[in-house]
Amino acid sequence: MRVGVLRAVGAVTACYGVVVAARPQLLARPSGLVDEAGRTAEATRTSLRPLAWRDAAGGLALVLAPEGPALTTAAWLRIAADLGDAVLLGATLPRAARAKAVAVSVGWGALSVAALCADRTRSPGGDGGPPLRS
């Protein structure tokens, strides 16, 4: 497990979630969920805020969870959220925004999977020294 990568993913996710909760149009615009004038409807803003808070909470879990089962669980929850986003947004967003939304969701999920599944390589002598890569 690459703890540093998971913590970084968590920090970015938490910050993004807080910002989008405050300004949902930052997610609505690239997702094609605005009107012709670029405005985000109140119902759309209301719908996006819980998703943003979900990301903020999940990101904080990755940042704060102790290494071990708690961090692993937080990572799998993040991965499940990304997979769900990819499936649901890919099926429901306006056509022009689908590919980008799916790519972003799958990309963040894949980064989390890679960090979770990566082995830390130990020193060649097997003496438990510092990792060659972390």
PDB file of C-alpha atoms in Angstrom, residues 13-23 52 56:
ATOM      1  CA  THR A  13     -10.650  14.940  -2.707  1.00  0.00           C
ATOM      2  CA  ALA A  14     -11.541  16.577   0.612  1.00  0.00           C
ATOM      3  CA  CYS A  15     -10.575  20.032  -0.639  1.00  0.00           C
ATOM      4  CA  TYR A  16     -12.464  19.532  -3.893  1.00  0.00           C
ATOM      5  CA  GLY A  17     -15.541  18.355  -2.018  1.00  0.00           C
ATOM      6  CA  VAL A  18     -15.596  21.398   0.252  1.00  0.00           C
ATOM      7  CA  VAL A  19     -15.114  23.787  -2.679  1.00  0.00           C
ATOM      8  CA  VAL A  20     -17.853  22.139  -4.763  1.00  0.00           C
ATOM      9  CA  ALA A  21     -20.230  22.114  -1.783  1.00  0.00           C
ATOM     10  CA  ALA A  22     -19.757  25.873  -1.593  1.00  0.00           C
ATOM     11  CA  ARG A  23     -19.792  26.434  -5.365  1.00  0.00           C
ATOM     12  CA  ALA A  52     -19.550  17.097  -2.716  1.00  0.00           C
ATOM     13  CA  ALA A  56     -15.134  15.734   1.462  1.00  0.00           C
TER      14      ALA A  56
END
